[in-house]
Coordinates of C-alpha atoms and ligand atoms in Angstrom, one line a residue:
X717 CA 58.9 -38.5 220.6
X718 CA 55.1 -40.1 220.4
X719 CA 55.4 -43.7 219.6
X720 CA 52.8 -45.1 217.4
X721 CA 52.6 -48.9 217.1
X722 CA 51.5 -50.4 213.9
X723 CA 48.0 -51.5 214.8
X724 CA 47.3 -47.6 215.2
X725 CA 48.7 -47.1 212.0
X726 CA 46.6 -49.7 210.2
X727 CA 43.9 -48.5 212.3
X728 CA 43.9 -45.1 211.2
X729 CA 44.5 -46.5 207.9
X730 CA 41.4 -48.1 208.0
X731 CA 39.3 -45.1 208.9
X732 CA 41.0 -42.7 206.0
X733 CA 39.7 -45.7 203.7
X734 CA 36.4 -46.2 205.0
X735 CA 35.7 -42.0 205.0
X736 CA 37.0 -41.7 201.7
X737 CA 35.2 -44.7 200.8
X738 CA 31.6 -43.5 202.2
X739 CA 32.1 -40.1 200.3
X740 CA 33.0 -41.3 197.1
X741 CA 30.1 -43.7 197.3
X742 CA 27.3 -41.6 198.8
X743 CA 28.5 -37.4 198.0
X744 CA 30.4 -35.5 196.3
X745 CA 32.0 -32.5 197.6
X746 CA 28.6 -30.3 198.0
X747 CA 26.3 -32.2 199.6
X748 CA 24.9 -33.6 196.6
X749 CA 24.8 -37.5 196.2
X750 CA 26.8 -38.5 192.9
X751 CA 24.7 -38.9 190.1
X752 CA 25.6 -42.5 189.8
X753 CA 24.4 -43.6 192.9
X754 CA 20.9 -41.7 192.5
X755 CA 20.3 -43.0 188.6
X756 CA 21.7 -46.7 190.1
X757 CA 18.9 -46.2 192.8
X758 CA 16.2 -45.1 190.0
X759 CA 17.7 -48.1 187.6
X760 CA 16.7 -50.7 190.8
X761 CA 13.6 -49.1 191.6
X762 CA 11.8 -47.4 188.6
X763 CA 8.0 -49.2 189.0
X764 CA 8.1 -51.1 185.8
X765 CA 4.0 -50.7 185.2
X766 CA 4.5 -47.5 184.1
X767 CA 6.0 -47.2 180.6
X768 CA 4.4 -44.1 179.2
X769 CA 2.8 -41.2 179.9
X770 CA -0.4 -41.5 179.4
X771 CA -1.9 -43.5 181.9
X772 CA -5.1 -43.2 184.0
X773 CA -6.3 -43.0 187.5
X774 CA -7.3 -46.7 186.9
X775 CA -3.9 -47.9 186.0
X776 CA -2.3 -46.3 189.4
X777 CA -5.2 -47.8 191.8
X778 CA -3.3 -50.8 192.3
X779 CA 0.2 -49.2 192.6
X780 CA -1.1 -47.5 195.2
X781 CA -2.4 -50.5 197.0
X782 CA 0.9 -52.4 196.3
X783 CA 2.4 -50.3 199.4
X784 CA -0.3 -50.1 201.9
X785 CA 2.1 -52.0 204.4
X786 CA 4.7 -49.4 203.8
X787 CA 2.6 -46.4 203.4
X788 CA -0.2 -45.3 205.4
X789 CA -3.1 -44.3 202.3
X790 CA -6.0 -42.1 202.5
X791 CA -8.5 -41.2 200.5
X792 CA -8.8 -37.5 200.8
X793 CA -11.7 -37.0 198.3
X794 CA -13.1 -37.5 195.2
X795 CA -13.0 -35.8 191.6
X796 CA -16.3 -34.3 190.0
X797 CA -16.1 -37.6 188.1
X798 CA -16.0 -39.3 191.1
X799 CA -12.4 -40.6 190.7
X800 CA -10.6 -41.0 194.4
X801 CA -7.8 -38.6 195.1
X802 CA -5.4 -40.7 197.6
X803 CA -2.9 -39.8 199.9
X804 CA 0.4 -41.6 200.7
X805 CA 2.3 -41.1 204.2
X806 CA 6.1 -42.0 205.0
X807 CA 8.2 -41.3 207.7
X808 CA 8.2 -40.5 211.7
X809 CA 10.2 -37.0 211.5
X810 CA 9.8 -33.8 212.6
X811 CA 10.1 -31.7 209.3
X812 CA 7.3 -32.1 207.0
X813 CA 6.9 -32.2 203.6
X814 CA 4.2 -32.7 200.9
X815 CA 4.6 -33.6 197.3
X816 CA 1.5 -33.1 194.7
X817 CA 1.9 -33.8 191.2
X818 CA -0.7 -33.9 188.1
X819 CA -2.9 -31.0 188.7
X820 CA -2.9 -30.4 185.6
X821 CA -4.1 -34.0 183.5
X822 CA -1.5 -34.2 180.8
X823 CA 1.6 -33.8 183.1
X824 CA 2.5 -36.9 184.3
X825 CA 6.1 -36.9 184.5
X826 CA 6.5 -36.1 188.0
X827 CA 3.7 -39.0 188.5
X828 CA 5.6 -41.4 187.5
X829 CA 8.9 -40.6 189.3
X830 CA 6.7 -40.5 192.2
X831 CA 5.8 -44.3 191.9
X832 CA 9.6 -45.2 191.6
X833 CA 10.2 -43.3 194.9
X834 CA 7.8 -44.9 196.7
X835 CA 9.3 -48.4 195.8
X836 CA 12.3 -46.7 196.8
X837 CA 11.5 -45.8 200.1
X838 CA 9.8 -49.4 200.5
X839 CA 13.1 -51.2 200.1
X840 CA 15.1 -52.5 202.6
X841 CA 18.5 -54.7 203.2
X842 CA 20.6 -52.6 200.2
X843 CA 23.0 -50.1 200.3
X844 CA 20.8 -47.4 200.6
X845 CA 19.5 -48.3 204.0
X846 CA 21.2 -45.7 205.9
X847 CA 19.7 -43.0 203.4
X848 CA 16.2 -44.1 203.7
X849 CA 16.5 -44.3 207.8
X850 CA 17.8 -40.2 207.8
X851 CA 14.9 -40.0 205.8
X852 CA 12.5 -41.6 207.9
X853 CA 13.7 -40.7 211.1
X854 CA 14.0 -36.5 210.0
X855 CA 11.1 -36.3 207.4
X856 CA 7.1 -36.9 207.9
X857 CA 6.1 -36.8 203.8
X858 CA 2.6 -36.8 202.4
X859 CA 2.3 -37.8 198.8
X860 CA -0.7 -36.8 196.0
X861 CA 0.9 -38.4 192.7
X862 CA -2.7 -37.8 190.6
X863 CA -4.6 -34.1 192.2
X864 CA -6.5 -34.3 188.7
X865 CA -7.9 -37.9 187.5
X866 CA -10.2 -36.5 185.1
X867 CA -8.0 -34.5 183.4
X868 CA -5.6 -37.2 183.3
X869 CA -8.3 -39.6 182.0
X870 CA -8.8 -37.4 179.1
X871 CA -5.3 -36.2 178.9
X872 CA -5.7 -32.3 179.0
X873 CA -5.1 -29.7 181.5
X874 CA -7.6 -29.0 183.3
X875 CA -10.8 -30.5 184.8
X876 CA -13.9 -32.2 184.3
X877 CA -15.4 -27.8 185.1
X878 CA -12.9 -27.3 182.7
X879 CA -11.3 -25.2 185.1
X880 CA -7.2 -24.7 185.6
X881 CA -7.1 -26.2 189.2
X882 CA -3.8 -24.3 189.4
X883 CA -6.3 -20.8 189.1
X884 CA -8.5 -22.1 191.4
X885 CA -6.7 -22.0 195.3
X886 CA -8.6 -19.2 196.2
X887 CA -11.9 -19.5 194.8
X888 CA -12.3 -23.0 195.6
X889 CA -14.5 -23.9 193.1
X890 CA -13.3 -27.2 192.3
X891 CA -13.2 -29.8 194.5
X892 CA -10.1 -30.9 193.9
X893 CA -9.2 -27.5 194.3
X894 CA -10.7 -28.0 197.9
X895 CA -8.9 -31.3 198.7
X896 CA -5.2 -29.9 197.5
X897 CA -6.0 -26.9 199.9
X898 CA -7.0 -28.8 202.7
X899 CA -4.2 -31.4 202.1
X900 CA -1.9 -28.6 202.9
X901 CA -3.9 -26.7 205.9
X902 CA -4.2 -30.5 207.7
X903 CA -0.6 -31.0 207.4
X904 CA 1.0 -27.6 207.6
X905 CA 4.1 -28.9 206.0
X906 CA 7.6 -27.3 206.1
X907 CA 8.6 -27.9 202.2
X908 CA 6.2 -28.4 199.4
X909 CA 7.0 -29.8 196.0
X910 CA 4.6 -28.5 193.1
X911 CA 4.9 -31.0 190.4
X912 CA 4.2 -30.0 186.9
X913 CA 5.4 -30.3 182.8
X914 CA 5.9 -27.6 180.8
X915 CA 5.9 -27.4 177.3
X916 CA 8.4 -28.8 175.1
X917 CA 9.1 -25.4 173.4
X918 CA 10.8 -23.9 176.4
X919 CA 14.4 -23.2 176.4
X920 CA 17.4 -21.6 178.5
X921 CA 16.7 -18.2 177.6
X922 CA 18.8 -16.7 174.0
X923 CA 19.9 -20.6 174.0
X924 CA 19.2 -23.2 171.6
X925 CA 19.4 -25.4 174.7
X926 CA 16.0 -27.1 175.4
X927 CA 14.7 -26.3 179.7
X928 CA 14.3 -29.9 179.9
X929 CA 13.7 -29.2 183.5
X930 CA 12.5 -25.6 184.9
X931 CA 12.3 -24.5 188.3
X932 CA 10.7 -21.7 190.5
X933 CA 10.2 -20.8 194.3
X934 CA 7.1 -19.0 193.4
X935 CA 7.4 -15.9 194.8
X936 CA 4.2 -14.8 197.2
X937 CA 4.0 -11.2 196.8
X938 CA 3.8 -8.7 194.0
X939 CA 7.5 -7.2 195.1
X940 CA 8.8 -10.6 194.6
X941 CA 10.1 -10.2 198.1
X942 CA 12.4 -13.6 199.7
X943 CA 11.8 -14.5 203.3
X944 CA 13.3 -17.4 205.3
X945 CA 10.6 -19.2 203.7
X946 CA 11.4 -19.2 200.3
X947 CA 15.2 -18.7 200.7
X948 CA 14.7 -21.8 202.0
X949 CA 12.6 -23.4 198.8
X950 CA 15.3 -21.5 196.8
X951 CA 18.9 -23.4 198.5
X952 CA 17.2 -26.5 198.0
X953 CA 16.6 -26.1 194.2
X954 CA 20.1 -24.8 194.1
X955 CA 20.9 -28.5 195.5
X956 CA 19.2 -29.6 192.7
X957 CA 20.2 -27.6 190.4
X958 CA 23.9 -29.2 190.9
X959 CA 22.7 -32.8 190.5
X960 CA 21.0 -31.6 186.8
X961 CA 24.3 -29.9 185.7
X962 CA 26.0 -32.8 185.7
X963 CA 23.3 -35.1 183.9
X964 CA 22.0 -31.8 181.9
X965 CA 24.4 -29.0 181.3
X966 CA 22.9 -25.8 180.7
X967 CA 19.5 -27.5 180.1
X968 CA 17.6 -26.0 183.6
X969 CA 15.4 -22.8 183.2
X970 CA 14.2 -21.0 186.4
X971 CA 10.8 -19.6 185.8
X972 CA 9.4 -16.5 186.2
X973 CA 8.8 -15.3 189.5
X974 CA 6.0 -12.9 188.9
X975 CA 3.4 -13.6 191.7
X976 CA -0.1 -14.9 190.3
X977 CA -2.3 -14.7 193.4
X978 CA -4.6 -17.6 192.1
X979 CA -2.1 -20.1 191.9
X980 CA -1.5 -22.6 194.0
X981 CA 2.8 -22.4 194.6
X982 CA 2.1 -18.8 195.0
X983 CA -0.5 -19.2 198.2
X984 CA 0.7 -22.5 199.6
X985 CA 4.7 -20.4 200.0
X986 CA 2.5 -17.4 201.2
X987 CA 0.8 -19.9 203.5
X988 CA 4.4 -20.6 205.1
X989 CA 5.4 -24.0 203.6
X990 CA 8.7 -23.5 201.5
X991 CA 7.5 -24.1 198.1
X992 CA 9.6 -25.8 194.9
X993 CA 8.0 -25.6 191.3
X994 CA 9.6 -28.3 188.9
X995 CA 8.4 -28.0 185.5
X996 CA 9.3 -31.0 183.4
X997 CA 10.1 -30.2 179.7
X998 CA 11.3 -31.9 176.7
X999 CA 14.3 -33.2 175.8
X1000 CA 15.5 -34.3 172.3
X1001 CA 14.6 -38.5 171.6
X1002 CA 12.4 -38.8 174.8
X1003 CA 8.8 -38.7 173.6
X1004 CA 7.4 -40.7 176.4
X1005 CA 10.0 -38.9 179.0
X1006 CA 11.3 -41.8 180.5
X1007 CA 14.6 -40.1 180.9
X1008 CA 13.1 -36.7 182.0
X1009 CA 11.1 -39.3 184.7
X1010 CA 14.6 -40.3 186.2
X1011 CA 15.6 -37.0 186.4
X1012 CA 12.7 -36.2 188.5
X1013 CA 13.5 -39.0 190.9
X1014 CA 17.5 -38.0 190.8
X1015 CA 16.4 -34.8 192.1
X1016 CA 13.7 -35.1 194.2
X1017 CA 15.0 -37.6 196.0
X1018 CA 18.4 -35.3 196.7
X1019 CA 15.8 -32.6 197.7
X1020 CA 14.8 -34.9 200.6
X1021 CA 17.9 -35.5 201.7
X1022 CA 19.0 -32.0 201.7
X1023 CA 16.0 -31.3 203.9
X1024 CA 16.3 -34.0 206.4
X1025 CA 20.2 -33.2 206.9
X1026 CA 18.8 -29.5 206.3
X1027 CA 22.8 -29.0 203.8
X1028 CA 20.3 -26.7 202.0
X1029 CA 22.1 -24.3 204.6
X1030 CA 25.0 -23.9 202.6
X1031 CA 23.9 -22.7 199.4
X1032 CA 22.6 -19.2 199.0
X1033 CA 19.8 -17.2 196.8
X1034 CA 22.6 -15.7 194.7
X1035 CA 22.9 -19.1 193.1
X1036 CA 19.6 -19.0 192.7
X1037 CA 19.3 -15.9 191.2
X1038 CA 21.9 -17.0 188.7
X1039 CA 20.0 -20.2 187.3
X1040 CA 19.4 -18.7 183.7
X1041 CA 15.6 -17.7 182.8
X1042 CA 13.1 -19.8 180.8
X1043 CA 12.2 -18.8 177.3
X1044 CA 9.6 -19.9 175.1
X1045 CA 12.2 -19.7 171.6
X1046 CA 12.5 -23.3 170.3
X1047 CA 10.5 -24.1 167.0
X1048 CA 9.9 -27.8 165.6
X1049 CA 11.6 -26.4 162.4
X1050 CA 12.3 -23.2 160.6
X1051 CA 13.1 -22.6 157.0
X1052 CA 15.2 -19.7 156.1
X1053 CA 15.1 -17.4 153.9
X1054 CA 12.3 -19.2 151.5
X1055 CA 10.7 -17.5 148.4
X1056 CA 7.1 -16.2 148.4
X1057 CA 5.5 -15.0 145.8
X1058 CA 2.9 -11.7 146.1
X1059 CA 1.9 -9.9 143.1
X1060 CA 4.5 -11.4 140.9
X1061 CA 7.4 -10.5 143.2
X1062 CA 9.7 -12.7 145.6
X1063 CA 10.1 -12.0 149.0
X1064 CA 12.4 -14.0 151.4
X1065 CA 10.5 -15.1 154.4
X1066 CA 11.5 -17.4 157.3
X1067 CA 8.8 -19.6 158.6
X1068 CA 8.7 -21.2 161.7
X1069 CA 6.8 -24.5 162.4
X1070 CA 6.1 -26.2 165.8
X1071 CA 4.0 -29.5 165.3
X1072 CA 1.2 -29.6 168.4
X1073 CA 0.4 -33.3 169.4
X1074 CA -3.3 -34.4 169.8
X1075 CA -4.7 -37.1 171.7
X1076 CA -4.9 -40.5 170.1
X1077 CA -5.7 -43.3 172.7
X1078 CA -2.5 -44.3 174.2
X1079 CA -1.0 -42.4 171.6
X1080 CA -0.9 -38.9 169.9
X1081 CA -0.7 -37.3 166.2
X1082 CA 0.3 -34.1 165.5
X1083 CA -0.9 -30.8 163.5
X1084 CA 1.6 -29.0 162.2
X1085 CA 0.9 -25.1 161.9
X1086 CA 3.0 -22.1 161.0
X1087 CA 3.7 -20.5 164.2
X1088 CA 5.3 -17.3 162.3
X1089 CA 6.9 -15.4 159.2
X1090 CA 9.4 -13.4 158.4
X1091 CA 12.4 -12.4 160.2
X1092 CA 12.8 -15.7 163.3
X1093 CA 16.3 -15.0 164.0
X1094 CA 15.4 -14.7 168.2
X1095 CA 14.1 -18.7 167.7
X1096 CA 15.6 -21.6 167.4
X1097 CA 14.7 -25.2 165.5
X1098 CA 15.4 -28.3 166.8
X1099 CA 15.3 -28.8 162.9
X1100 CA 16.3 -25.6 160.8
X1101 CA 17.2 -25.3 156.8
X1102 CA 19.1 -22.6 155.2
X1103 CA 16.2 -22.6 152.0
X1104 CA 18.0 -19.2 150.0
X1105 CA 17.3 -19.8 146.8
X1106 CA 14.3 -22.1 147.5
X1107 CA 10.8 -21.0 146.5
X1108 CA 7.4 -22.5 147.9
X1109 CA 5.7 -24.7 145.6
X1110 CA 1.7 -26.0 145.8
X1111 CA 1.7 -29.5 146.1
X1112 CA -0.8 -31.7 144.3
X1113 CA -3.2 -34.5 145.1
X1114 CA -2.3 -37.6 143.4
X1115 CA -5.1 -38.5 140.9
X1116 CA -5.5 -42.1 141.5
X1117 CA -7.5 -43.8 144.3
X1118 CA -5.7 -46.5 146.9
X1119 CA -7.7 -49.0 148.0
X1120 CA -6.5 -48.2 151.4
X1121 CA -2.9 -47.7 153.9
X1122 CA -1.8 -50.7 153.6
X1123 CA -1.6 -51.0 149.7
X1124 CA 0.8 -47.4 150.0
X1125 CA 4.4 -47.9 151.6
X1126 CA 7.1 -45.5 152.3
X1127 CA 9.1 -45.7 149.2
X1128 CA 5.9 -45.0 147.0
X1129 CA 5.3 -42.3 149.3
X1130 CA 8.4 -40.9 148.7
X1131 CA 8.5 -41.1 144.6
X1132 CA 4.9 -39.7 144.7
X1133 CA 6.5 -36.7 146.9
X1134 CA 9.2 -36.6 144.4
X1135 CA 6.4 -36.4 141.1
X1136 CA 4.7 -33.4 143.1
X1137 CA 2.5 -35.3 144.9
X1138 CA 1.9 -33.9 148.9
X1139 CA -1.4 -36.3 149.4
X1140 CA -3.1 -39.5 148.4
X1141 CA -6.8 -40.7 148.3
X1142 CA -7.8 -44.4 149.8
X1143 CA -10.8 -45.5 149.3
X1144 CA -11.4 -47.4 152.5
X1145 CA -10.4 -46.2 156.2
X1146 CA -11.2 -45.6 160.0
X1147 CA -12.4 -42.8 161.3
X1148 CA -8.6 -40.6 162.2
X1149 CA -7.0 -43.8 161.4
X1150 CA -3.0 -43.1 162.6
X1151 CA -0.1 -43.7 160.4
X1152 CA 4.0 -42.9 159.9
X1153 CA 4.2 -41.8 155.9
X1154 CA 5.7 -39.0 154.8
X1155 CA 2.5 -38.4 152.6
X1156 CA -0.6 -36.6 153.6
X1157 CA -3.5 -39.5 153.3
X1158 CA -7.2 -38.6 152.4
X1159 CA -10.3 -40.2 153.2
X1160 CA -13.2 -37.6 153.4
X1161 CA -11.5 -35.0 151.8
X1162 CA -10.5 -34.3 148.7
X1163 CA -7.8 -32.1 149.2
X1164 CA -5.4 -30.7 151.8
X1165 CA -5.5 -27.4 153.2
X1166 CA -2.0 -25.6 152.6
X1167 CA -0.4 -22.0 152.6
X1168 CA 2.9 -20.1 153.9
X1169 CA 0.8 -17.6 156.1
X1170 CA 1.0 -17.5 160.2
X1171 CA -1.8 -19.8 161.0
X1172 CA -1.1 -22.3 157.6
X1173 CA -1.0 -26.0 157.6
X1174 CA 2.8 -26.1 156.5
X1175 CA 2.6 -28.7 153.6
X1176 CA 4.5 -27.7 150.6
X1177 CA 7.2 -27.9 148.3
X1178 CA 10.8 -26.1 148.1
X1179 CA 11.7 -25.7 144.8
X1180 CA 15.4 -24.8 143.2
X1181 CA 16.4 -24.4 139.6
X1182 CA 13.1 -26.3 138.4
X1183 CA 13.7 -29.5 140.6
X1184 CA 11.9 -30.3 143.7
X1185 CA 14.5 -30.6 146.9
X1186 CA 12.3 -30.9 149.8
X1187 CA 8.6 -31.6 150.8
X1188 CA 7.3 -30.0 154.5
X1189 CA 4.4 -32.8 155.3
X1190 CA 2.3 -31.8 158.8
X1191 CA 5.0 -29.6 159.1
X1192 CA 7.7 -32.6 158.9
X1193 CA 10.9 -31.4 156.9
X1194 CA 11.6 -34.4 154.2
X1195 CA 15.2 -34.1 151.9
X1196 CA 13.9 -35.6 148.7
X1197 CA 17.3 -36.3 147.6
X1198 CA 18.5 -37.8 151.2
X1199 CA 15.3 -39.1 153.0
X1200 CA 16.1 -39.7 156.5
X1201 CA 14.3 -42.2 158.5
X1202 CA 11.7 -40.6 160.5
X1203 CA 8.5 -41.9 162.0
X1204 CA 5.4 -39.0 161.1
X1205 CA 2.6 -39.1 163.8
X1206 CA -0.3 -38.8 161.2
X1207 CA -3.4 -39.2 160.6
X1208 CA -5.8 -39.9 158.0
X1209 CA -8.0 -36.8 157.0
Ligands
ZN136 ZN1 1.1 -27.4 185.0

């Protein structure tokens, strides 16, 4: 019989704690990190400069300076503006990957998880020193966190041409077209990350569930063929896709695969560089996507981890393949089943509303507009009303002049609503001066354009039994009996 003393004992003990302890801390079963360690990483790190999402190449020049010790920068070009596109390098390792966000202006989620990263990365002396030393011992990483500053200035898609840089790999006409291309054929890197939003309309397909993030390894022919190259893009999004589960279940679309060949995810995979798309999408009470920003980081960061310890390996494209499909089915708000009158007779229509934001400054209004009519049971509101029985109503333009905003609150807004009123006149204003009412406000205008058509500006009554219940403002549903407290993005007309 083996004799063990007690020190071996305690010894071994110690080592059963310590390796329980590491995996409970670090990763789970998979090879994921636990969630709590990578949202307490983004918690410590998130670059507090940033607080919404539309901000310029101007605002990010010195963020970018801020870690010139850590990071080696480059300026790799400029914008037909003349804005510089820059460059940030981390890491000594073999296996090379490049991240590009914001070729497109107005998607600047990925941007800003970018900027948390790299004070990530920059840390030292914490708990995650061990992470960040796999990191930079296995991975070489070149970052682009803004591809299209002139968009971005301007907050649209595309650029200053105003060409879709994401149509543009082959042609080349742009240059930052030509920068982003030669970014990759000077680095030739092993895994790239294509960094983009998507609207917030997308959804799990057939779900009410909103894709608050979608993903893709474009494919790179027209047979949608997989090669080591993109099985390897796809086991690392499966990686992901297990972090995002846990924060949002059944919330993560995968995009179609269809190959556009003027893309640039669909070249830079058929160039040989393993290619992720991650499309950043809505997700209910985050208009700024602050929380859609972590999620970026959560996962991104897990991606590089995966990569440098290549645990990709264990996952395969059938869990890929069965990440649900995107679909385009969520509506602002639909009304069912609501009275229209043609020729003297009543038809029951459902209309379907999505409210499209406009640039504002820092800020944005919207413009409501009926998407569609008739029968919308394959979409889904984030607001919907069972309106049977209801019947659409004109509304009117309250006769009296204000002398401007300030002299009209929300509870006159509302008992004006409630008299029949959709709109009221002020006599002095800006130019698209913003505000919150639940009123339409006129300036140069003397009345408000209306209707129940596809194409309408949805602002109306519903009616039942004689009595007003409900007024659609900019497309905004309001319960005249029950207002609820809800901030409009307006503006004047
Ligand atoms: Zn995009």
């Amino acid at each position: 019989m083996k004799i063990i003393n007690r020190n071996q004992i305690s010894l071994f003990l110690l080592f059963l704690f310590f390796s329980i302890g590491c995996k409970t801390a670090n990763e789970s079963e998979n090879n994921s990190f636990s969630v709590d360690m990578l949202e307490n990483a983004h918690e410590q790190f998130l670059e507090p400069a940033i607080t919404h999402r539309r901000f310029t190449h101007s605002d990010l020049q010195p963020l970018i300076e801020k870690h010139q010790s850590s990071f080696e920068l480059r300026t790799l070009g400029s914008s037909i503006e003349g804005r510089s596109i820059t460059a940030l390098y981390w890491g000594e390792g073999q296996t090379k990957v490049m991240l590009w966000s914001q070729m497109h202006g107005n998607e600047s989620t990925a941007t800003m998880a970018l900027f948390d990263l790299f004070n990530f990365l920059e840390g030292s002396g914490d708990e995650y020193d061990e992470l960040r030393s796999t990191l930079k011992n296995q991975l070489s990483i070149k970052f682009i966190p803004m591809i299209n500053p002139d968009g971005a200035e301007a907050f649209k898609r595309r650029n200053a041409l105003d060409i879709d840089l994401n149509r543009d790999a082959i042609s080349q006409i742009s240059p930052e077209a030509v920068i982003l291309k030669n970014a990759r054929d000077e680095f030739e890197p092993d895994f790239g990350f294509n960094l983009h939003d998507q609207q917030i309309y997308y959804n799990v397909v057939n779900t009410p569930k909103q894709a608050t993030i979608s993903v893709l390894a474009p494919g790179y022919n027209y047979e949608r063929d997989v090669n080591d190259v993109r099985e390897r893009a796809m086991q690392t999004i499966v990686g992901m896709n297990e972090i995002l589960q846990q924060m949002i279940p059944g919330q993560v679309g995968k995009y179609d695969d269809g190959f556009e060949p003027r893309a640039f995810g669909d070249n830079i995979q058929k160039w040989g560089t393993s290619t992720i798309l991650i499309e950043s999408g809505g997700y209910m009470g985050d208009p700024e996507k602050q929380y859609i920003r972590k999620l970026n980081f959560m996962i991104i960061l897990n991606a590089l981890h995966q990569i440098a310890t290549k645990s990709y390996e264990t996952y395969t494209t059938e869990q890929y393949f069965s990440i649900p499909d995107n679909g385009i089915q969520l509506m602002d708000l639909i009304l069912n089943e609501v009275e229209v009158e043609v020729n003297g007779k009543l038809y029951p229509i459902d209309i379907a509303i999505r409210r499209r934001e406009s640039n504002a400054g820092e800020t944005y209004f919207v413009n409501g507009n009926i998407e569609d009519v008739g029968d919308m049971q394959v979409y889904f509101g984030f607001e919907e009303l069972d309106a049977t029985g209801h019947r659409w109503v004109e509304g009117k333009v309250f006769e009296e002049e204000c002398e401007n905003l300030d002299a009209i609150d929300e509870a006159e807004a509302l008992e004006l609503l409630k008299q029949g009123y959709l709109a009221v006149k002020v006599k002095s204003a800006k130019e698209n001066q913003l505000h919150h009412l639940p009123i339409m406000v006129l300036h140069s205008r003397e009345t408000f354009s209306s209707g129940w058509m596809t194409g309408a500006s949805p602002n109306f009554f519903l009616e039942k039994g004689g009595e007003l219940t409900h007024a659609v403002v900019n497309g905004y549903l309001i319960d005249l009996k029950n207002p609820k407290d809800q901030d409009l993005m307006q503006r004047i007309y």
